[in-house]
Coordinates of N, CA, C and O in Angstrom, one line a residue:
P1259 N 73.7 98.8 104.8 CA 73.3 97.6 104.1 C 72.0 97.8 103.3 O 71.1 98.5 103.7
E1260 N 71.9 97.2 102.1 CA 70.8 97.3 101.2 C 69.4 96.9 101.9 O 68.4 97.4 101.5
D1261 N 69.5 96.0 102.9 CA 68.2 95.6 103.5 C 67.7 96.5 104.6 O 66.6 96.4 105.1
V1262 N 68.5 97.5 104.9 CA 68.1 98.6 105.8 C 67.3 99.6 105.0 O 67.9 100.2 104.1
E1263 N 66.0 99.8 105.4 CA 65.2 100.8 104.6 C 64.9 102.1 105.3 O 64.5 103.0 104.7
K1264 N 65.2 102.2 106.6 CA 64.9 103.4 107.3 C 65.9 103.5 108.5 O 66.3 102.6 109.1
V1265 N 66.3 104.8 108.8 CA 67.1 105.1 110.0 C 66.6 106.4 110.6 O 66.0 107.2 109.9
I1266 N 66.9 106.5 111.9 CA 66.7 107.8 112.6 C 68.1 108.3 112.9 O 68.9 107.6 113.5
Y1267 N 68.3 109.6 112.5 CA 69.6 110.2 112.8 C 69.3 111.3 113.9 O 68.3 112.0 113.8
L1268 N 70.2 111.3 114.9 CA 70.1 112.3 116.0 C 71.4 112.9 116.2 O 72.4 112.3 116.4
D1269 N 71.4 114.3 116.2 CA 72.6 115.0 116.6 C 73.0 114.7 118.0 O 72.1 114.3 118.8
G1270 N 74.2 114.9 118.4 CA 74.7 114.6 119.7 C 74.2 115.5 120.8 O 74.3 115.3 121.9
D1271 N 73.6 116.7 120.3 CA 73.1 117.6 121.3 C 71.6 117.5 121.5 O 70.9 118.5 121.6
T1272 N 71.1 116.3 121.4 CA 69.7 116.0 121.6 C 69.5 115.1 122.8 O 70.4 114.4 123.2
I1273 N 68.3 115.2 123.3 CA 67.9 114.3 124.4 C 66.6 113.7 124.1 O 65.6 114.4 123.8
V1274 N 66.5 112.4 124.1 CA 65.2 111.7 123.8 C 64.5 111.5 125.1 O 65.0 110.9 126.0
R1275 N 63.3 112.0 125.2 CA 62.5 112.0 126.4 C 61.4 110.9 126.4 O 60.9 110.6 127.5
K1276 N 61.0 110.4 125.2 CA 59.9 109.5 125.1 C 60.2 108.5 124.0 O 61.1 108.6 123.3
S1277 N 59.3 107.6 123.8 CA 59.4 106.6 122.8 C 59.4 107.2 121.4 O 58.8 108.2 121.1
L1278 N 60.2 106.6 120.6 CA 60.4 107.0 119.2 C 59.5 106.2 118.2 O 59.6 106.3 117.0
K1279 N 58.7 105.3 118.8 CA 57.8 104.4 118.0 C 57.0 105.2 117.0 O 56.9 104.8 115.8
E1280 N 56.3 106.2 117.4 CA 55.4 107.0 116.5 C 56.2 107.7 115.4 O 55.8 107.7 114.2
L1281 N 57.4 108.2 115.7 CA 58.2 108.8 114.7 C 58.7 107.7 113.7 O 58.6 107.9 112.5
W1282 N 59.1 106.6 114.2 CA 59.6 105.5 113.4 C 58.5 105.0 112.4 O 58.8 104.7 111.3
E1283 N 57.2 105.1 112.8 CA 56.1 104.6 112.0 C 55.6 105.6 111.0 O 54.7 105.4 110.3
T1284 N 56.2 106.8 111.0 CA 55.8 107.9 110.1 C 56.0 107.4 108.6 O 57.0 106.8 108.3
N1285 N 55.0 107.5 107.8 CA 55.0 107.1 106.4 C 55.8 108.1 105.6 O 55.3 109.2 105.4
L1286 N 56.9 107.6 105.0 CA 57.7 108.5 104.2 C 57.8 108.0 102.7 O 58.7 108.2 102.0
D1287 N 56.8 107.2 102.3 CA 56.8 106.6 101.0 C 57.4 107.4 99.9 O 58.2 107.0 99.1
N1288 N 56.9 108.7 99.8 CA 57.3 109.5 98.6 C 58.4 110.6 99.0 O 58.6 111.5 98.3
Y1289 N 58.9 110.4 100.2 CA 59.9 111.4 100.7 C 61.2 110.7 101.1 O 61.2 109.5 101.4
V1290 N 62.3 111.5 101.0 CA 63.6 111.0 101.4 C 63.8 111.1 102.9 O 64.3 110.3 103.6
L1291 N 63.3 112.3 103.4 CA 63.5 112.6 104.8 C 62.3 113.1 105.5 O 61.4 113.7 104.8
G1292 N 62.2 112.9 106.8 CA 61.3 113.6 107.6 C 62.1 114.5 108.5 O 63.1 114.0 109.1
A1293 N 61.7 115.7 108.6 CA 62.5 116.7 109.4 C 61.5 117.8 109.9 O 60.4 118.0 109.4
S1294 N 62.0 118.5 111.0 CA 61.2 119.6 111.6 C 61.6 120.9 111.0 O 62.8 121.1 110.8
I1295 N 60.7 121.8 110.8 CA 61.0 123.1 110.3 C 61.8 123.9 111.4 O 61.5 123.8 112.6
E1296 N 62.7 124.7 110.9 CA 63.5 125.6 111.8 C 63.0 127.0 111.4 O 63.5 127.7 110.5
P1297 N 62.0 127.5 112.2 CA 61.3 128.8 111.8 C 62.2 130.0 112.0 O 61.9 131.1 111.5
T1298 N 63.3 129.9 112.8 CA 64.1 131.1 113.1 C 65.2 131.3 112.1 O 66.0 132.2 112.3
V1299 N 65.3 130.5 111.1 CA 66.4 130.7 110.1 C 66.2 132.1 109.4 O 65.1 132.5 109.1
D1300 N 67.4 132.7 109.1 CA 67.4 134.0 108.5 C 66.8 134.0 107.1 O 67.1 133.1 106.3
K1301 N 66.0 134.9 106.8 CA 65.3 135.0 105.5 C 66.3 135.2 104.3 O 66.2 134.6 103.3
E1302 N 67.4 135.9 104.6 CA 68.5 136.0 103.6 C 69.1 134.7 103.3 O 69.4 134.4 102.1
R1303 N 69.3 133.9 104.3 CA 69.9 132.5 104.0 C 68.9 131.7 103.2 O 69.3 131.0 102.3
K1304 N 67.6 131.8 103.5 CA 66.7 131.0 102.8 C 66.7 131.5 101.3 O 66.6 130.7 100.4
K1305 N 66.8 132.8 101.1 CA 66.8 133.3 99.7 C 68.0 132.8 99.0 O 67.9 132.4 97.8
E1306 N 69.2 132.8 99.6 CA 70.4 132.3 99.0 C 70.3 130.8 98.6 O 70.9 130.4 97.6
L1307 N 69.5 130.1 99.3 CA 69.3 128.7 99.1 C 68.1 128.4 98.1 O 67.8 127.3 97.8
G1308 N 67.4 129.5 97.7 CA 66.3 129.3 96.8 C 65.0 128.8 97.5 O 64.2 128.1 96.9
L1309 N 64.9 129.1 98.8 CA 63.8 128.6 99.6 C 62.8 129.7 100.1 O 62.2 129.5 101.2
E1310 N 62.7 130.8 99.3 CA 61.9 131.9 99.8 C 60.4 131.5 100.1 O 59.8 132.0 101.0
T1311 N 59.9 130.5 99.3 CA 58.5 130.1 99.5 C 58.4 128.6 100.0 O 57.4 128.0 99.9
K1312 N 59.5 128.1 100.6 CA 59.5 126.8 101.1 C 60.0 126.8 102.6 O 60.8 127.7 102.9
P1313 N 59.7 125.8 103.3 CA 60.2 125.7 104.7 C 61.7 125.4 104.7 O 62.2 124.8 103.7
Y1314 N 62.4 125.7 105.7 CA 63.8 125.4 105.9 C 63.8 124.4 107.1 O 63.2 124.7 108.1
Y1315 N 64.5 123.3 106.9 CA 64.4 122.2 108.0 C 65.7 122.1 108.7 O 66.8 122.3 108.1
N1316 N 65.6 121.8 110.0 CA 66.8 121.5 110.8 C 67.2 120.0 110.6 O 66.4 119.2 110.6
A1317 N 68.5 119.8 110.5 CA 69.0 118.5 110.2 C 69.5 117.7 111.5 O 70.1 116.7 111.4
G1318 N 69.1 118.2 112.6 CA 69.5 117.6 113.9 C 68.8 116.3 114.2 O 69.3 115.5 115.0
V1319 N 67.6 116.2 113.7 CA 66.8 114.9 113.8 C 66.3 114.7 112.5 O 65.5 115.5 111.9
L1320 N 66.6 113.5 111.9 CA 66.1 113.1 110.6 C 65.6 111.7 110.6 O 66.3 110.8 111.2
L1321 N 64.5 111.5 110.0 CA 63.9 110.2 109.7 C 64.3 110.0 108.3 O 63.8 110.8 107.4
V1322 N 65.1 109.0 108.0 CA 65.6 108.8 106.6 C 65.0 107.6 106.0 O 65.1 106.5 106.5
N1323 N 64.4 107.8 104.8 CA 63.8 106.7 104.0 C 65.0 106.3 103.0 O 65.2 106.9 102.0
L1324 N 65.7 105.3 103.5 CA 66.9 104.9 102.7 C 66.5 104.3 101.3 O 67.3 104.4 100.4
K1325 N 65.4 103.7 101.2 CA 64.9 103.2 99.9 C 64.8 104.3 98.9 O 65.4 104.3 97.8
K1326 N 64.1 105.4 99.3 CA 64.0 106.6 98.4 C 65.3 107.3 98.3 O 65.6 107.8 97.2
W1327 N 66.1 107.3 99.3 CA 67.5 108.0 99.3 C 68.3 107.3 98.2 O 68.9 108.0 97.4
R1328 N 68.3 106.0 98.1 CA 69.1 105.3 97.1 C 68.4 105.5 95.7 O 69.2 105.7 94.7
E1329 N 67.1 105.5 95.7 CA 66.4 105.7 94.4 C 66.8 107.0 93.7 O 67.0 107.0 92.5
I1330 N 66.8 108.1 94.4 CA 67.1 109.4 93.8 C 68.6 109.7 93.9 O 69.0 110.8 93.4
N1331 N 69.4 108.9 94.5 CA 70.8 109.1 94.8 C 71.0 110.4 95.5 O 71.7 111.3 95.1
A1332 N 70.3 110.5 96.7 CA 70.3 111.7 97.5 C 71.7 112.2 97.9 O 72.0 113.4 97.9
G1333 N 72.5 111.3 98.3 CA 73.9 111.6 98.7 C 74.6 112.4 97.6 O 75.3 113.4 97.9
K1334 N 74.5 112.0 96.4 CA 75.1 112.7 95.3 C 74.5 114.1 95.1 O 75.2 115.0 94.8
L1335 N 73.2 114.1 95.2 CA 72.5 115.4 95.0 C 73.0 116.4 96.1 O 73.2 117.6 95.8
I1336 N 73.1 116.0 97.3 CA 73.6 116.9 98.4 C 75.0 117.3 98.1 O 75.3 118.5 98.2
L1337 N 75.9 116.4 97.8 CA 77.3 116.8 97.5 C 77.4 117.7 96.3 O 78.2 118.6 96.3
D1338 N 76.6 117.4 95.2 CA 76.6 118.2 94.0 C 76.2 119.7 94.4 O 76.8 120.6 93.9
Y1339 N 75.2 119.8 95.2 CA 74.7 121.1 95.6 C 75.8 121.8 96.4 O 76.1 123.0 96.2
Y1340 N 76.4 121.1 97.3 CA 77.5 121.7 98.1 C 78.6 122.2 97.2 O 79.1 123.3 97.3
R1341 N 79.0 121.4 96.2 CA 80.1 121.8 95.3 C 79.6 123.0 94.4 O 80.4 123.9 94.1
A1342 N 78.4 123.0 94.0 CA 77.9 124.1 93.2 C 77.9 125.4 93.9 O 78.1 126.5 93.3
K1343 N 77.8 125.4 95.3 CA 77.9 126.6 96.1 C 79.4 126.8 96.6 O 79.6 127.6 97.4
D1344 N 80.3 126.0 96.0 CA 81.7 126.2 96.4 C 82.0 126.0 97.9 O 82.9 126.6 98.4
G1345 N 81.1 125.2 98.5 CA 81.3 125.0 99.9 C 81.0 126.2 100.8 O 81.3 126.2 102.0
K1346 N 80.4 127.2 100.2 CA 80.2 128.5 100.9 C 78.7 128.5 101.4 O 77.9 129.2 101.0
L1347 N 78.5 127.6 102.4 CA 77.2 127.5 103.1 C 77.4 127.8 104.5 O 78.4 127.4 105.1
F1348 N 76.4 128.4 105.1 CA 76.5 128.7 106.6 C 76.5 127.5 107.4 O 77.3 127.3 108.3
A1349 N 75.5 126.6 107.2 CA 75.4 125.3 107.9 C 75.6 124.2 106.8 O 74.6 123.8 106.3
N1350 N 76.8 123.8 106.6 CA 77.1 123.0 105.4 C 76.1 121.9 105.2 O 75.5 121.9 104.1
D1351 N 76.0 120.9 106.1 CA 75.1 119.8 105.8 C 73.7 120.2 105.7 O 72.9 119.8 104.8
Q1352 N 73.2 121.0 106.7 CA 71.8 121.4 106.7 C 71.4 122.2 105.5 O 70.4 122.0 104.9
D1353 N 72.2 123.2 105.1 CA 71.9 124.0 104.0 C 71.9 123.2 102.7 O 71.1 123.4 101.8
A1354 N 72.9 122.3 102.6 CA 73.0 121.4 101.4 C 71.8 120.5 101.3 O 71.2 120.3 100.2
I1355 N 71.3 120.0 102.4 CA 70.2 119.1 102.4 C 68.9 119.9 102.0 O 68.1 119.5 101.2
N1356 N 68.8 121.1 102.6 CA 67.6 121.9 102.3 C 67.6 122.3 100.8 O 66.6 122.3 100.1
G1357 N 68.8 122.8 100.3 CA 68.9 123.2 99.0 C 68.7 122.2 97.9 O 68.1 122.4 96.9
S1358 N 69.1 121.0 98.2 CA 69.0 119.9 97.2 C 67.8 119.0 97.3 O 67.4 118.4 96.3
L1359 N 67.3 118.9 98.5 CA 66.2 117.9 98.7 C 64.9 118.5 99.1 O 64.0 117.8 99.6
S1360 N 64.7 119.8 98.9 CA 63.5 120.5 99.4 C 62.2 119.9 99.0 O 61.2 119.9 99.7
E1361 N 62.2 119.2 97.8 CA 60.9 118.6 97.3 C 60.7 117.2 97.9 O 59.6 116.6 97.8
Y1362 N 61.7 116.7 98.7 CA 61.6 115.4 99.2 C 61.6 115.3 100.7 O 61.9 114.3 101.3
I1363 N 61.3 116.4 101.4 CA 61.3 116.5 102.8 C 59.9 116.5 103.4 O 59.1 117.5 103.0
Y1364 N 59.5 115.6 104.2 CA 58.2 115.6 104.9 C 58.3 116.3 106.2 O 59.3 116.2 107.0
T1365 N 57.4 117.2 106.5 CA 57.4 118.0 107.7 C 57.0 117.2 108.9 O 55.8 116.7 109.0
L1366 N 57.9 117.0 109.9 CA 57.6 116.4 111.1 C 57.2 117.5 112.1 O 57.7 118.6 112.1
L1367 N 56.4 117.1 113.1 CA 56.0 118.1 114.1 C 57.3 118.4 115.0 O 58.2 117.6 115.1
P1368 N 57.3 119.6 115.5 CA 58.5 120.0 116.3 C 58.7 119.2 117.6 O 59.8 119.3 118.2
K1369 N 57.7 118.4 117.9 CA 58.0 117.6 119.1 C 59.1 116.6 118.9 O 59.7 116.1 119.9
Y1370 N 59.4 116.3 117.7 CA 60.5 115.4 117.4 C 61.9 116.1 117.2 O 62.9 115.4 117.1
N1371 N 61.8 117.4 117.2 CA 63.1 118.1 117.1 C 62.7 119.5 117.7 O 62.7 120.5 117.1
F1372 N 62.5 119.4 119.1 CA 62.1 120.6 119.8 C 63.3 121.4 120.2 O 64.1 121.0 121.1
Y1373 N 63.4 122.6 119.7 CA 64.5 123.4 120.0 C 64.3 124.1 121.3 O 63.3 124.7 121.6
N1374 N 65.4 124.1 122.1 CA 65.3 124.8 123.4 C 64.9 126.2 123.3 O 64.3 126.8 124.2
I1375 N 65.2 126.8 122.2 CA 64.8 128.3 121.9 C 63.3 128.5 121.8 O 62.8 129.6 121.9
F1376 N 62.5 127.4 121.6 CA 61.1 127.5 121.5 C 60.5 128.0 122.9 O 59.4 128.6 122.9
Y1377 N 61.2 127.9 124.0 CA 60.7 128.4 125.2 C 60.8 129.9 125.3 O 60.2 130.6 126.1
Q1378 N 61.6 130.5 124.4 CA 61.8 132.0 124.3 C 60.9 132.7 123.4 O 60.7 133.9 123.4
Y1379 N 60.3 131.9 122.4 CA 59.5 132.6 121.4 C 58.1 132.0 121.4 O 57.9 130.8 121.5
N1380 N 57.1 132.9 121.2 CA 55.7 132.4 121.1 C 55.3 132.0 119.7 O 56.0 132.3 118.8
Y1381 N 54.2 131.3 119.6 CA 53.8 130.8 118.3 C 53.6 132.0 117.3 O 54.0 131.8 116.1
K1382 N 53.0 133.1 117.7 CA 52.7 134.2 116.8 C 54.0 134.7 116.2 O 54.1 135.0 115.0
F1383 N 55.0 134.8 117.0 CA 56.3 135.3 116.6 C 57.0 134.4 115.5 O 57.4 134.8 114.5
L1384 N 56.9 133.1 115.9 CA 57.5 132.1 115.0 C 56.8 132.0 113.6 O 57.4 131.9 112.6
S1385 N 55.4 132.1 113.7 CA 54.6 132.1 112.5 C 55.0 133.3 111.6 O 55.1 133.2 110.4
K1386 N 55.2 134.5 112.2 CA 55.6 135.7 111.5 C 56.9 135.5 110.8 O 57.1 135.9 109.6
L1387 N 57.9 134.9 111.5 CA 59.2 134.6 110.9 C 59.1 133.8 109.7 O 59.9 133.9 108.8
M1388 N 58.1 132.9 109.7 CA 58.0 131.9 108.6 C 57.4 132.5 107.3 O 57.6 131.9 106.2
E1389 N 56.7 133.6 107.4 CA 56.1 134.2 106.2 C 57.0 134.3 105.0 O 58.2 134.7 105.2
P1390 N 56.6 134.0 103.8 CA 55.2 133.7 103.4 C 54.9 132.2 103.5 O 53.8 131.8 103.2
V1391 N 55.8 131.4 104.1 CA 55.5 130.0 104.3 C 54.6 129.8 105.6 O 54.9 130.5 106.6
K1392 N 53.6 129.0 105.5 CA 52.8 128.7 106.6 C 53.4 127.8 107.6 O 54.0 126.8 107.2
Y1393 N 53.4 128.1 108.9 CA 54.0 127.2 109.9 C 52.9 126.2 110.3 O 51.8 126.3 109.8
I1394 N 53.2 125.4 111.2 CA 52.2 124.4 111.7 C 51.1 125.1 112.4 O 51.2 126.3 112.7
E1395 N 50.0 124.4 112.7 CA 48.9 125.0 113.4 C 49.3 125.3 114.9 O 50.1 124.6 115.5
K1396 N 48.6 126.3 115.4 CA 48.9 126.8 116.8 C 48.7 125.7 117.8 O 49.5 125.4 118.7
K1397 N 47.6 124.9 117.7 CA 47.3 123.9 118.6 C 48.4 122.8 118.6 O 48.8 122.3 119.6
E1398 N 48.9 122.4 117.4 CA 49.9 121.4 117.3 C 51.2 121.9 118.0 O 51.9 121.2 118.7
F1399 N 51.5 123.2 117.8 CA 52.7 123.8 118.4 C 52.6 123.7 119.9 O 53.6 123.3 120.6
E1400 N 51.5 124.1 120.4 CA 51.3 124.1 121.9 C 51.4 122.7 122.5 O 52.0 122.6 123.6
E1401 N 50.9 121.7 121.8 CA 51.0 120.4 122.2 C 52.5 119.9 122.2 O 52.9 119.2 123.1
C1402 N 53.3 120.4 121.2 CA 54.7 120.0 121.2 C 55.5 120.7 122.3 O 56.4 120.1 122.9
V1403 N 55.1 121.9 122.7 CA 55.7 122.6 123.8 C 55.5 121.8 125.1 O 56.4 121.7 125.9
K1404 N 54.3 121.3 125.3 CA 53.9 120.6 126.5 C 54.6 119.3 126.6 O 55.0 118.9 127.7
E1405 N 54.8 118.6 125.5 CA 55.3 117.2 125.5 C 56.3 116.9 124.4 O 56.0 116.1 123.5
P1406 N 57.4 117.6 124.4 CA 58.4 117.3 123.4 C 59.0 115.9 123.5 O 59.1 115.4 124.6
V1407 N 59.2 115.2 122.4 CA 59.7 113.8 122.4 C 61.3 113.9 122.4 O 61.9 113.2 123.2
I1408 N 61.8 114.8 121.6 CA 63.2 115.0 121.5 C 63.5 116.4 121.6 O 63.0 117.3 120.9
I1409 N 64.4 116.8 122.6 CA 64.8 118.2 122.7 C 66.2 118.3 122.1 O 67.1 117.5 122.3
H1410 N 66.3 119.4 121.3 CA 67.5 119.7 120.5 C 68.1 121.0 121.1 O 67.4 122.0 121.0
Y1411 N 69.2 121.0 121.6 CA 69.8 122.2 122.2 C 70.6 123.0 121.2 O 71.7 122.6 120.8
L1412 N 70.0 124.1 120.8 CA 70.6 125.0 119.9 C 71.3 126.1 120.7 O 70.8 126.5 121.7
G1413 N 72.3 126.7 120.1 CA 73.0 127.8 120.8 C 73.9 127.3 121.9 O 74.3 126.2 122.0
E1414 N 74.2 128.2 122.8 CA 75.1 128.0 123.9 C 74.6 127.3 125.1 O 75.3 126.8 125.9
E1415 N 73.3 127.5 125.3 CA 72.7 126.9 126.6 C 72.4 125.4 126.4 O 71.5 125.0 125.7
R1416 N 73.2 124.6 127.1 CA 73.0 123.2 127.1 C 73.2 122.7 128.5 O 74.1 123.1 129.2
P1417 N 72.3 121.7 128.9 CA 72.3 121.3 130.3 C 73.6 120.6 130.8 O 73.9 120.6 132.0
W1418 N 74.4 120.1 129.9 CA 75.6 119.5 130.3 C 76.9 120.4 130.4 O 77.9 120.0 130.7
R1419 N 76.7 121.6 130.1 CA 77.7 122.6 130.2 C 77.7 123.2 131.6 O 76.7 123.7 132.1
Y1420 N 78.9 123.3 132.2 CA 79.0 123.9 133.5 C 79.0 125.4 133.4 O 79.8 125.9 132.6
R1421 N 78.2 126.1 134.2 CA 78.2 127.6 134.1 C 79.1 128.1 135.3 O 79.0 127.7 136.4
K1422 N 80.0 129.0 134.9 CA 80.8 129.7 135.9 C 80.3 131.0 136.3 O 79.7 131.7 135.5

C-alpha cells in the first residue's frame, strides 16, 4: 500500500535474537535499502557485476525505504538489470540488487545480518577479502560478533537440520 513507507525483509534462514527497533529507526532518507556487506563474495563475481570498488551486499536482511523505492522505480531497475544479464547471475535477486542499486544501498552493521560463517573468519581475513573496498572498523565487527541481532545461516550448517 502507498501509505507503507518502510519494511524489513528477512530470509527464512534467519533468527532474530533481539529487538529490531534500532534497525527500524535507521535513517534511509537518501537510500533505497539498508543491507550488510557480504565480505566473502568472490572477486570475479564482483567484477562481473561492475562492483570492483564497491561493497557487495547480502539480501537476506533488508531495510527497505519504500518511498525511495517507488521514487526511483527500483523494482524496474532490478528487473531490467536481470534481463540485461540474460538471467545469468549466480545469486539472481542478490546480484541484480547489487548491480542495479549499488548507489542506493546504505551499509548496515553486520549485527543485523550476522552470517554464521563469521565464527570461522577473523576480522583481518575478512578485511583482506574486501580490498580495495574498506570493510567496517574492527571494533564494530567485534561488537557484532559478541551481540548479533539477526543471525543468517549461510551454507549447509543450520541449527534446524538434523545431522546423521
